Short mmCIF file of C-alpha atoms and ligand atoms in Angstrom, two decimals:
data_model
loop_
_atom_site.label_atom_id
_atom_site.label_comp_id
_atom_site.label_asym_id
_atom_site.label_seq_id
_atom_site.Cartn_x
_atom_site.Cartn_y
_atom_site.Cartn_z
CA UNK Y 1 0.00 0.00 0.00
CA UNK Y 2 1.66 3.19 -0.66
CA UNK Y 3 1.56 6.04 0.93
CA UNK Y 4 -1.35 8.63 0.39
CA UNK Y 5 -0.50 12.44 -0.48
CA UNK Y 6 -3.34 14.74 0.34
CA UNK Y 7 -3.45 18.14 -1.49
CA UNK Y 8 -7.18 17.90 -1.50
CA UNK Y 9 -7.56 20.53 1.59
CA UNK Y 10 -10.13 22.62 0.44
CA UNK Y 11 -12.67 20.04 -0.01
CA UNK Y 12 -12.06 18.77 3.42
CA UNK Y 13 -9.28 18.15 5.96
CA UNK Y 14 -7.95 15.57 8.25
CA UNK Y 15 -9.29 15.69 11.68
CA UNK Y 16 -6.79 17.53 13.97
CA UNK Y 17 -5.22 15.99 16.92
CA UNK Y 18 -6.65 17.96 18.90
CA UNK Y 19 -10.31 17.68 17.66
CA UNK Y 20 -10.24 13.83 17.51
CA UNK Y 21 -8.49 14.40 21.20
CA UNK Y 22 -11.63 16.28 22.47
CA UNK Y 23 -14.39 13.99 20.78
CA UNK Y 24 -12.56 10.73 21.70
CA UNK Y 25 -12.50 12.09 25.66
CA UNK Y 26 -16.05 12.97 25.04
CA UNK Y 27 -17.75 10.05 23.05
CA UNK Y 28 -16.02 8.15 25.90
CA UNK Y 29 -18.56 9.55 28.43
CA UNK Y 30 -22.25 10.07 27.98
CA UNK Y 31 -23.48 12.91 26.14
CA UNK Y 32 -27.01 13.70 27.67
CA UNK Y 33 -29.74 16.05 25.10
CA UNK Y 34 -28.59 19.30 25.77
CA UNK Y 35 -32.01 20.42 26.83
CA UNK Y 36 -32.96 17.76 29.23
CA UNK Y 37 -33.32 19.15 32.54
CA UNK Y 38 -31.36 16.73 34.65
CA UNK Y 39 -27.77 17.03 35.47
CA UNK Y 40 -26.46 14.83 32.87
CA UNK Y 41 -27.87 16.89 30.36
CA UNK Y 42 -27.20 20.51 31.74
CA UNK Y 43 -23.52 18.92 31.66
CA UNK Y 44 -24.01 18.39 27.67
CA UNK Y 45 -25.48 22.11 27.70
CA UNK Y 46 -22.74 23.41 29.83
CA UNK Y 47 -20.34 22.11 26.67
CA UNK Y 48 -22.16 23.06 23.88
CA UNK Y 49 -22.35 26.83 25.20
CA UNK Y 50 -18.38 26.64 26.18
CA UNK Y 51 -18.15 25.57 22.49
CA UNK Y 52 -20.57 28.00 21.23
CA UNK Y 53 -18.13 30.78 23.15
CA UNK Y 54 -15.32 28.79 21.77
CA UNK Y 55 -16.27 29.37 18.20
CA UNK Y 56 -17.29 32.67 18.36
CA UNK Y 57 -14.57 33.62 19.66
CA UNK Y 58 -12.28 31.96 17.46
CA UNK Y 59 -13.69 33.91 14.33
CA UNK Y 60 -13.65 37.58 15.67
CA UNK Y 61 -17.41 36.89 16.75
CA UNK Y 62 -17.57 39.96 19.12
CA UNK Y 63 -20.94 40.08 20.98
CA UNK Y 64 -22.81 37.84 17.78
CA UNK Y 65 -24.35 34.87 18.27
CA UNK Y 66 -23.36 31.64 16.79
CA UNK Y 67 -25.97 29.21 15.42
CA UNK Y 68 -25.57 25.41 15.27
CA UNK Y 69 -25.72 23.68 11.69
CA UNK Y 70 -24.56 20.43 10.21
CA UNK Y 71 -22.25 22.72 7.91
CA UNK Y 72 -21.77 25.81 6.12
CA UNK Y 73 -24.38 24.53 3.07
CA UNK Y 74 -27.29 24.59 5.75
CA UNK Y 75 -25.97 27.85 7.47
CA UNK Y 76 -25.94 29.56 3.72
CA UNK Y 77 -29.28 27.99 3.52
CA UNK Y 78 -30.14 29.44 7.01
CA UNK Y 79 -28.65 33.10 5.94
CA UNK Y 80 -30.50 33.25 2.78
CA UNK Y 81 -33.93 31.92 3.81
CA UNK Y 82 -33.97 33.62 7.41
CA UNK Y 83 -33.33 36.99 5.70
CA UNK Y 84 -35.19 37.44 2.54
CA UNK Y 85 -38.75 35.13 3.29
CA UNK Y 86 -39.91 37.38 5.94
CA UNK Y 87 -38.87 40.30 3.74
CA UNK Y 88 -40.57 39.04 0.38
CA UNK Y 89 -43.80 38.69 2.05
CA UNK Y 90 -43.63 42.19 2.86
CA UNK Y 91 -42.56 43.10 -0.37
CA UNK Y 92 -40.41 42.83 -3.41
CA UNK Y 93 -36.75 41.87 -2.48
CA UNK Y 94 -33.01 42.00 -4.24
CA UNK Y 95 -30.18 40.18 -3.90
CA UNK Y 96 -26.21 40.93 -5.10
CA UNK Y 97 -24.28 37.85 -5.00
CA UNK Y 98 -21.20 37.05 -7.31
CA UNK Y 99 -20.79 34.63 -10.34
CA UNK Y 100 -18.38 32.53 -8.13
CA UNK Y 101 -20.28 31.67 -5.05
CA UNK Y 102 -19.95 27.82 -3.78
CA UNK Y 103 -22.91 25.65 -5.71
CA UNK Y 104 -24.70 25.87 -2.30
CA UNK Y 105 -25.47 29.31 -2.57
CA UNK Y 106 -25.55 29.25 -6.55
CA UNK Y 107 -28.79 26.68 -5.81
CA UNK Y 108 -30.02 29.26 -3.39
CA UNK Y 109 -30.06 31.97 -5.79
CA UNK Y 110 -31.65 30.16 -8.35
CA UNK Y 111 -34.27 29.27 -6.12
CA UNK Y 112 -35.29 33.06 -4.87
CA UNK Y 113 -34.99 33.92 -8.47
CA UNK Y 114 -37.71 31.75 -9.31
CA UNK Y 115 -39.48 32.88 -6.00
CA UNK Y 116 -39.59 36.33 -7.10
CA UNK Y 117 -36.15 38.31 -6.24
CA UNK Y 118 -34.16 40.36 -7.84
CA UNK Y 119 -30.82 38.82 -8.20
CA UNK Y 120 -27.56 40.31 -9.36
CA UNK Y 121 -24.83 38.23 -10.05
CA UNK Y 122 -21.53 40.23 -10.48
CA UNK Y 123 -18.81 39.16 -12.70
CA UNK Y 124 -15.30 38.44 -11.73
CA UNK Y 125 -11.96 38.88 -13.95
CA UNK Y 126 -9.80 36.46 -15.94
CA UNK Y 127 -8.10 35.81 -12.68
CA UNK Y 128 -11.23 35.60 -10.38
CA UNK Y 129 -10.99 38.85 -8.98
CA UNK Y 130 -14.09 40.56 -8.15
CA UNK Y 131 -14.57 43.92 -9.81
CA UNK Y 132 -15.61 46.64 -6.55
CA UNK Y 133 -16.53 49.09 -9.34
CA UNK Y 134 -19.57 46.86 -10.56
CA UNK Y 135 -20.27 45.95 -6.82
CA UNK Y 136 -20.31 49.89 -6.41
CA UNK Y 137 -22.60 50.14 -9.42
CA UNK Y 138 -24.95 47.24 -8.17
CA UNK Y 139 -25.43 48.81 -4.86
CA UNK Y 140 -26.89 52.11 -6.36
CA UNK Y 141 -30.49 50.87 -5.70
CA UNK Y 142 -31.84 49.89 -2.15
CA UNK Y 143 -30.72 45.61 -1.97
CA UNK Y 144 -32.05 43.82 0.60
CA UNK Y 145 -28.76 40.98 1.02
CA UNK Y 146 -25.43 40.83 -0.28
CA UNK Y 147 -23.81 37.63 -0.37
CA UNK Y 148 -20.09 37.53 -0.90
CA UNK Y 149 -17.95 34.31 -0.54
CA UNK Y 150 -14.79 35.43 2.17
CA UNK Y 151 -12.44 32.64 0.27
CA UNK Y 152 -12.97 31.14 -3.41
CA UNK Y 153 -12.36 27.69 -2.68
CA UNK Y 154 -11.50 26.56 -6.34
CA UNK Y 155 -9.35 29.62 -6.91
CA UNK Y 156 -7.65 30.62 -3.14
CA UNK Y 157 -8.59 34.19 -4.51
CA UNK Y 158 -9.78 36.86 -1.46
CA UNK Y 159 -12.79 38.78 -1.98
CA UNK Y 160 -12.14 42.76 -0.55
CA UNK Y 161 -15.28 42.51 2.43
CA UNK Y 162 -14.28 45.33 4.42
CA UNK Y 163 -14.88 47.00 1.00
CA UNK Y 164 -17.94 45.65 0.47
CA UNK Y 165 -19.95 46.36 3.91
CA UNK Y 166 -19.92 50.02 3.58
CA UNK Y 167 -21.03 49.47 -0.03
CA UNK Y 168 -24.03 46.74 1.14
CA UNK Y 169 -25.29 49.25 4.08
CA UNK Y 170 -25.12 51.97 2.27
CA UNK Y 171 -27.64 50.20 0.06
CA UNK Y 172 -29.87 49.01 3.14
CA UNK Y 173 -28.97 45.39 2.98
CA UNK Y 174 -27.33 43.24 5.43
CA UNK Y 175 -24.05 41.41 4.11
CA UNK Y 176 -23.67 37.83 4.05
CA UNK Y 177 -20.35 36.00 4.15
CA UNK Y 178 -19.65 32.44 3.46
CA UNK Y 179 -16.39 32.45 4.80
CA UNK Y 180 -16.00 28.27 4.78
CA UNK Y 181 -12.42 28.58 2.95
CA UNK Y 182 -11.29 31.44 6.00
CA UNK Y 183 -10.70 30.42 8.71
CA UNK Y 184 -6.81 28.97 9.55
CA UNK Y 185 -6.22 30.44 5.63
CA UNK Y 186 -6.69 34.41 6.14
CA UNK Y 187 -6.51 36.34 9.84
CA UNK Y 188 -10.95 36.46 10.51
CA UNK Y 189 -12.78 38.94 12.67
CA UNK Y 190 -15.90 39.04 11.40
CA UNK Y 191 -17.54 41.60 13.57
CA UNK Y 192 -15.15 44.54 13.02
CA UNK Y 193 -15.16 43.09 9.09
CA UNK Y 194 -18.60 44.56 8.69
CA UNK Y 195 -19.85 41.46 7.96
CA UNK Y 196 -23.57 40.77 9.36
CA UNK Y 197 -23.94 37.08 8.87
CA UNK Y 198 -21.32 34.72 8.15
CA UNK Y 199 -20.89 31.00 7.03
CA UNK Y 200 -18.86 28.74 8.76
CA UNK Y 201 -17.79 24.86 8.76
CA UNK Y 202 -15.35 22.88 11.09
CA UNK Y 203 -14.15 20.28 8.55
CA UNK Y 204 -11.94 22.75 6.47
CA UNK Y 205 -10.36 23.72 9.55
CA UNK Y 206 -9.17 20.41 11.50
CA UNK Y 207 -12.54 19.73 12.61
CA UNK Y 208 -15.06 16.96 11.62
CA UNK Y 209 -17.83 17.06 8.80
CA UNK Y 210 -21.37 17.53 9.56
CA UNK Y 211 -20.90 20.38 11.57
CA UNK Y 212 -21.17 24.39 11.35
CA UNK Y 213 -22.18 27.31 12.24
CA UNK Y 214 -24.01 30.58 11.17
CA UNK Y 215 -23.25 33.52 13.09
CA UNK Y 216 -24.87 36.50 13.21
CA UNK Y 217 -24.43 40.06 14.38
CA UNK Y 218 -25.92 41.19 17.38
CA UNK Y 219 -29.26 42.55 16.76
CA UNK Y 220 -29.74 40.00 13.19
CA UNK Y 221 -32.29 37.82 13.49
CA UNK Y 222 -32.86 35.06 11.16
CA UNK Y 223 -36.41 32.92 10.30
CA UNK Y 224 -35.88 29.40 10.75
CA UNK Y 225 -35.72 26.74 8.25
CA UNK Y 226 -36.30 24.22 10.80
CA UNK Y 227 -39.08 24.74 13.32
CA UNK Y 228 -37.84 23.50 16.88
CA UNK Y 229 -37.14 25.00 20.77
CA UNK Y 230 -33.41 24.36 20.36
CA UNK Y 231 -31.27 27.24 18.75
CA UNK Y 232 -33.04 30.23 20.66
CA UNK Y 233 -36.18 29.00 18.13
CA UNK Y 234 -33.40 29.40 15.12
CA UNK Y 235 -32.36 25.73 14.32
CA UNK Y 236 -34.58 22.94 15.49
CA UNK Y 237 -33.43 19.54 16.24
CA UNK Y 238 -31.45 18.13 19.37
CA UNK Y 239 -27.76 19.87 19.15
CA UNK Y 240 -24.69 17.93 17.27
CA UNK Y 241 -22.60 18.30 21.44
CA UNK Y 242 -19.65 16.16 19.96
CA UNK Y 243 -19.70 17.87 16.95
CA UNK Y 244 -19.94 21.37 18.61
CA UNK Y 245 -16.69 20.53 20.49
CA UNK Y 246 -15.01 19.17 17.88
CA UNK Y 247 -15.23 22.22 16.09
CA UNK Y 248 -14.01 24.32 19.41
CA UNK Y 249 -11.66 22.00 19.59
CA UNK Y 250 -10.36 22.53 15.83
CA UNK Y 251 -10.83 25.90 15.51
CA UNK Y 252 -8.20 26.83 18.63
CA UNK Y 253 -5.86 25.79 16.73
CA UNK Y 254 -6.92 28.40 14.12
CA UNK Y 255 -3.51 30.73 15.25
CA UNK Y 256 -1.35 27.77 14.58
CA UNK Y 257 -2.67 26.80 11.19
CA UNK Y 258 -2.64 30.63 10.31
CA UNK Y 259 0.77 30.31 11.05
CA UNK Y 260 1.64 27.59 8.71
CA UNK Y 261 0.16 29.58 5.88
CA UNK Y 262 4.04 31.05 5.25
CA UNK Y 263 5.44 28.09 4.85
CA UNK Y 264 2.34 26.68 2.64
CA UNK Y 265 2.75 29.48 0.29
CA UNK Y 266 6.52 28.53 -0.27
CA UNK Y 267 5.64 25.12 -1.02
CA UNK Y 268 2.83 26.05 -3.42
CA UNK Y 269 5.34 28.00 -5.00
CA UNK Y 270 7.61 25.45 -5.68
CA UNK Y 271 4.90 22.91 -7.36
CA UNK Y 272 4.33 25.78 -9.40
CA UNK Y 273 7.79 26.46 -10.57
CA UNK Y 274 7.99 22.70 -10.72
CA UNK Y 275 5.47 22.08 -13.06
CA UNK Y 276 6.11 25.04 -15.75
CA UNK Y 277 9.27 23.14 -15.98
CA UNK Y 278 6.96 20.51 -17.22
CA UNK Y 279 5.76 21.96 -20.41
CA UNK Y 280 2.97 24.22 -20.99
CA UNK Y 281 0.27 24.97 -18.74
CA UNK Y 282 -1.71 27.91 -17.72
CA UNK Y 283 -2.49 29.12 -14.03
CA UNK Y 284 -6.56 30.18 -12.87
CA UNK Y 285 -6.49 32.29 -10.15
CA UNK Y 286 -3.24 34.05 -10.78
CA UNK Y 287 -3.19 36.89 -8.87
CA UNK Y 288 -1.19 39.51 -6.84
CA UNK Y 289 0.05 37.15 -3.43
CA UNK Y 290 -2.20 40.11 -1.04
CA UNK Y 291 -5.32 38.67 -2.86
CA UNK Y 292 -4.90 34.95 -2.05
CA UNK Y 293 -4.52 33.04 0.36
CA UNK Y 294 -1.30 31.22 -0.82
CA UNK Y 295 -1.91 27.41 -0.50
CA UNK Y 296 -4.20 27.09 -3.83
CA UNK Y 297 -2.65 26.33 -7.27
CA UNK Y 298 -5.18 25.68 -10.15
CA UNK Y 299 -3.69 25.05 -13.45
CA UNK Y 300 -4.76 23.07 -16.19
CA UNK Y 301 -3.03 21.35 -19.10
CA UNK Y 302 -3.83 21.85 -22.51
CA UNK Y 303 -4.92 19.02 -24.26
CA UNK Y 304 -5.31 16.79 -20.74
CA UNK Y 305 -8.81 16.73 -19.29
CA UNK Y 306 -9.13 18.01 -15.01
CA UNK Y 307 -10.75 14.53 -13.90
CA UNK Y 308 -8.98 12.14 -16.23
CA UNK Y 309 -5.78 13.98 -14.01
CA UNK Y 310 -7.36 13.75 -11.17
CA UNK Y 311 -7.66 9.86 -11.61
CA UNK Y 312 -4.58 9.18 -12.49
CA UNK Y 313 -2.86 10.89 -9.84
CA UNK Y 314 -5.27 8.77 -7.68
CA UNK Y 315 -3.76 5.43 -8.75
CA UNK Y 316 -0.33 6.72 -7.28
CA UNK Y 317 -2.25 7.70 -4.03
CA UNK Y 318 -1.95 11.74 -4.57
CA UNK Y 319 -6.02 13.14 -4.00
CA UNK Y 320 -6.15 16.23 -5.85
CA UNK Y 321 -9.33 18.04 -7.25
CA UNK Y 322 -11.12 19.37 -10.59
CA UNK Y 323 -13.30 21.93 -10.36
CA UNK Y 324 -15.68 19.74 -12.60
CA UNK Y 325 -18.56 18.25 -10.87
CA UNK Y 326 -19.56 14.89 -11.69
CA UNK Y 327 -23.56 15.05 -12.51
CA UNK Y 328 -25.17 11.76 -13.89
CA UNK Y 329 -22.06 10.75 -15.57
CA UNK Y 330 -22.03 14.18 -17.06
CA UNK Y 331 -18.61 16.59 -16.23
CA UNK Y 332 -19.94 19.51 -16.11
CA UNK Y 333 -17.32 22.44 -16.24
CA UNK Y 334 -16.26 24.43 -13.54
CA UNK Y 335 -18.97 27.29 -13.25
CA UNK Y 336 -16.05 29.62 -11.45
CA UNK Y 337 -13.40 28.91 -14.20
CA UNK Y 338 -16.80 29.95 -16.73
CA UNK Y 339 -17.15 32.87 -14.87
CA UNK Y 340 -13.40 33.96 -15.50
CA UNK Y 341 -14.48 33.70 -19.04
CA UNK Y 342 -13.30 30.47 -19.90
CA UNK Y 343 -14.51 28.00 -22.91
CA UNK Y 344 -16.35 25.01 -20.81
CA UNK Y 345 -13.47 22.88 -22.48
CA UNK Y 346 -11.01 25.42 -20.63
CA UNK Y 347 -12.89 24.80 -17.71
CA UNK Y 348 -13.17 21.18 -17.80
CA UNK Y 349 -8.81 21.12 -17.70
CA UNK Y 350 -8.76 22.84 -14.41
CA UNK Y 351 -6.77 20.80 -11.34
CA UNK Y 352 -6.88 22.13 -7.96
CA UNK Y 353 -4.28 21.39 -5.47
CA UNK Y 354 -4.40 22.74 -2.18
CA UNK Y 355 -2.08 22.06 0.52
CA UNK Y 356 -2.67 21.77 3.73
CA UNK Y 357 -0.34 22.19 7.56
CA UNK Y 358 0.42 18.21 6.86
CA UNK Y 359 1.85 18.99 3.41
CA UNK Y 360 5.96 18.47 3.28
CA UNK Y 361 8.01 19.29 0.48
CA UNK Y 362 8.23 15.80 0.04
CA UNK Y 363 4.92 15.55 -1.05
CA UNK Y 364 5.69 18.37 -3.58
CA UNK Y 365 8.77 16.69 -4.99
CA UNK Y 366 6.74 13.26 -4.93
CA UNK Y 367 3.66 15.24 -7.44
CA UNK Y 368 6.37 16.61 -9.58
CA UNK Y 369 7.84 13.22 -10.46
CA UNK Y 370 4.62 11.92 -10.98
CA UNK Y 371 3.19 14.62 -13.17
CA UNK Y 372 6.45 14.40 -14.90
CA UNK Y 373 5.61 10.53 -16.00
CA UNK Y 374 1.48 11.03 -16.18
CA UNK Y 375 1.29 14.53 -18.20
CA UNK Y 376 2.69 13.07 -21.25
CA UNK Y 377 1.20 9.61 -21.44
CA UNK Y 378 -2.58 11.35 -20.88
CA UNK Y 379 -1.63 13.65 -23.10
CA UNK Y 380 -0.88 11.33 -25.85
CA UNK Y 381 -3.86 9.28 -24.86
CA UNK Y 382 -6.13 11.74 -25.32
CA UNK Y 383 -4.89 12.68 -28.18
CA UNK Y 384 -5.20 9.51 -30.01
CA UNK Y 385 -8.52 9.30 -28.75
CA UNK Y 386 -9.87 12.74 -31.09
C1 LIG G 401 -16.98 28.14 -0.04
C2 LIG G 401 -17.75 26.96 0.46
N1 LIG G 401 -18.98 27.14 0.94
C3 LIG G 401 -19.71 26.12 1.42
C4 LIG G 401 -19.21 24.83 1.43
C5 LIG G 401 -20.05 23.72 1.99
O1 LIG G 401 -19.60 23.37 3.25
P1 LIG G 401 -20.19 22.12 4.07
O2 LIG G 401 -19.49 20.92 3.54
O3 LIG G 401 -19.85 22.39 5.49
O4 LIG G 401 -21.67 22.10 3.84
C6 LIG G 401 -17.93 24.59 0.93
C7 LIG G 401 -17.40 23.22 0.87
O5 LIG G 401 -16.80 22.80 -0.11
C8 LIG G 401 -17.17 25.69 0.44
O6 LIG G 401 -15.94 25.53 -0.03
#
């Protein structure tokens, strides 16, 4: 069995010592409902609010509130939903989102669209960047949300939110974040960000899947998507305690993944100057180092399909990503690499590596010699296959 090489951290990472440490302690003992009244479950309570403090915060949460979820898909759900349904029965609503949100909130704003809102989608650059001047333009008329990703998570690319609050409240809307990729990648405060609702999700930061968060700014309030007591009335359904502390658990180590980010950036580096010594390729995402985190490369191959890469480099244990999204045998192109004004053939070449604090220079010497044998033989492949 060889060994595995995982640059695959932006879809999800390994559980951190120190999260596994907390949940193994915990699953050990007996987690009571959080909202029975006995002393067993006040105990459970007692963690889940030392968690809930925990996260907060860990994330610049000020005096906000953090909101359970099983992720950051459920809290965009949450953010959307618990702003603009109350507000569309009252009367007509608009939205200003971006052409390079996650799918999750893509889904969402086809979905108000067809409900009735007014949605703006503004366009990003060649490189991903998003263009302030058409956010500017698109906040001339009174919006009721703004929803603006804090971290592309195909592209590493930073979106400018301290430029953007003034912008949304000037406008009269409230400005949502899903900041998923953030948090261990870029230095997050959310409240003095301007930010009034943000996504968040433990398992891209050392913590397990199936848990997240919304939080809010003091003084938001939200409509539920699912009715319930628990959550303040916000989030029905008995609390995720293990989870919860898992995530507290993961994201105190927030300042010590931040401070790998350095060292991340040199490595990224290197596979980059490693593989234009391979032949040609082009970079997504290229911009100046200020707007990007550092530990994304994207590139694609001409001539060499994303996922037919992405399997390959599978077979010699290295998990890497294309943005394409397998739909009923279908590869559909990356819809952020589209919106950067690519062909979807363009789009459909795109590999995403993304390093994480386990990721040695080893590993990047390891991809190098494999791309070094794999690029030319799928190359040819492919081409004997037009
Ligand atoms: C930017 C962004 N938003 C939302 C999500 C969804 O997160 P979760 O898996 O916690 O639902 C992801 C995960 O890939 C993401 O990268």
């Amino acid at each position: 069995m060889f060994a595995m090489i995982y640059l695959d951290a932006n879809a999800t990472t390994p559980l951190c010592p120190e999260a596994a440490a907390a949940m193994t302690a915990a699953i050990a003992q007996f987690l009571a409902n959080p909202s029975s009244l006995h002393a067993r479950g006040q105990a459970a309570r007692a963690r889940l609010e030392q968690a809930r403090n925990a996260v907060r915060d860990a994330v610049g949460g000020g005096s906000g509130k953090i909101v359970w979820t099983s992720g950051a898909t459920e809290a965009n759900a949450l953010a959307w939903h618990g702003i603009l349904s109350p507000r569309l029965r009252q009367g007509p609503v608009r939205v200003v989102t971006t052409a390079v949100e996650h799918p999750s909130i893509v889904a969402l704003a086809t979905a108000w669209q067809q409900a009735g809102a007014d949605v703006v989608t503004l366009p990003v650059d060649s490189a991903g960047r998003l263009d302030l001047h058409a956010a500017a333009a698109a906040l001339q008329q009174p919006t009721t949300l703004v929803s603006v990703m804090a971290v592309q998570n195909e592209l590493g690319v930073v979106y400018p939110l301290a430029e953007l609050a003034p912008l949304a409240h000037a406008a009269g809307a409230l400005l949502h974040c899903d900041a998923t990729q953030a948090p261990g990648r870029i230095p997050l405060k959310l409240e003095p960000l301007g930010v009034d609702l943000a996504s968040l999700s433990a398992h891209k930061a050392g913590g397990p899947t199936g848990i997240g968060a919304l939080w809010l700014r003091r003084g938001v309030v939200v409509a539920p998507l699912v009715a319930g007591h628990q959550e303040d009335g916000l989030r029905g359904g008995t609390e995720n305690v293990l989870g919860a502390m898992g995530m507290a658990a993961a994201f105190a180590t927030l300042p010590t993944r931040l401070a790998t980010m350095p060292r991340l950036r040199q490595l990224r580096d290197a596979l980059w100057l490693g593989v234009q010594a391979l032949g040609p390729v082009a970079r997504n995402g290229a911009v100046a180092a200020h707007e990007e985190t550092g530990h994304v490369l994207n590139v694609a191959w001409p001539g060499i399909d994303g996922a037919r890469l992405v399997r390959a480099l599978d077979l010699d244990g290295v998990c890497v990503s294309s943005g394409a999204a397998c739909a009923s045998g279908t590869q559909e192109p990356s819809h952020v690499l589209v919106a950067c004004g690519q062909t979807p053939a363009q789009a459909r070449a795109g590999v995403r590596f993304s390093l994480g604090p386990e990721t040695t220079a080893a590993d990047i010497d390891t991809v190098l010699a494999l791309l070094a044998r794999l690029l030319p033989r799928l190359r040819d492949a492919q081409r004997a296959q037009l």
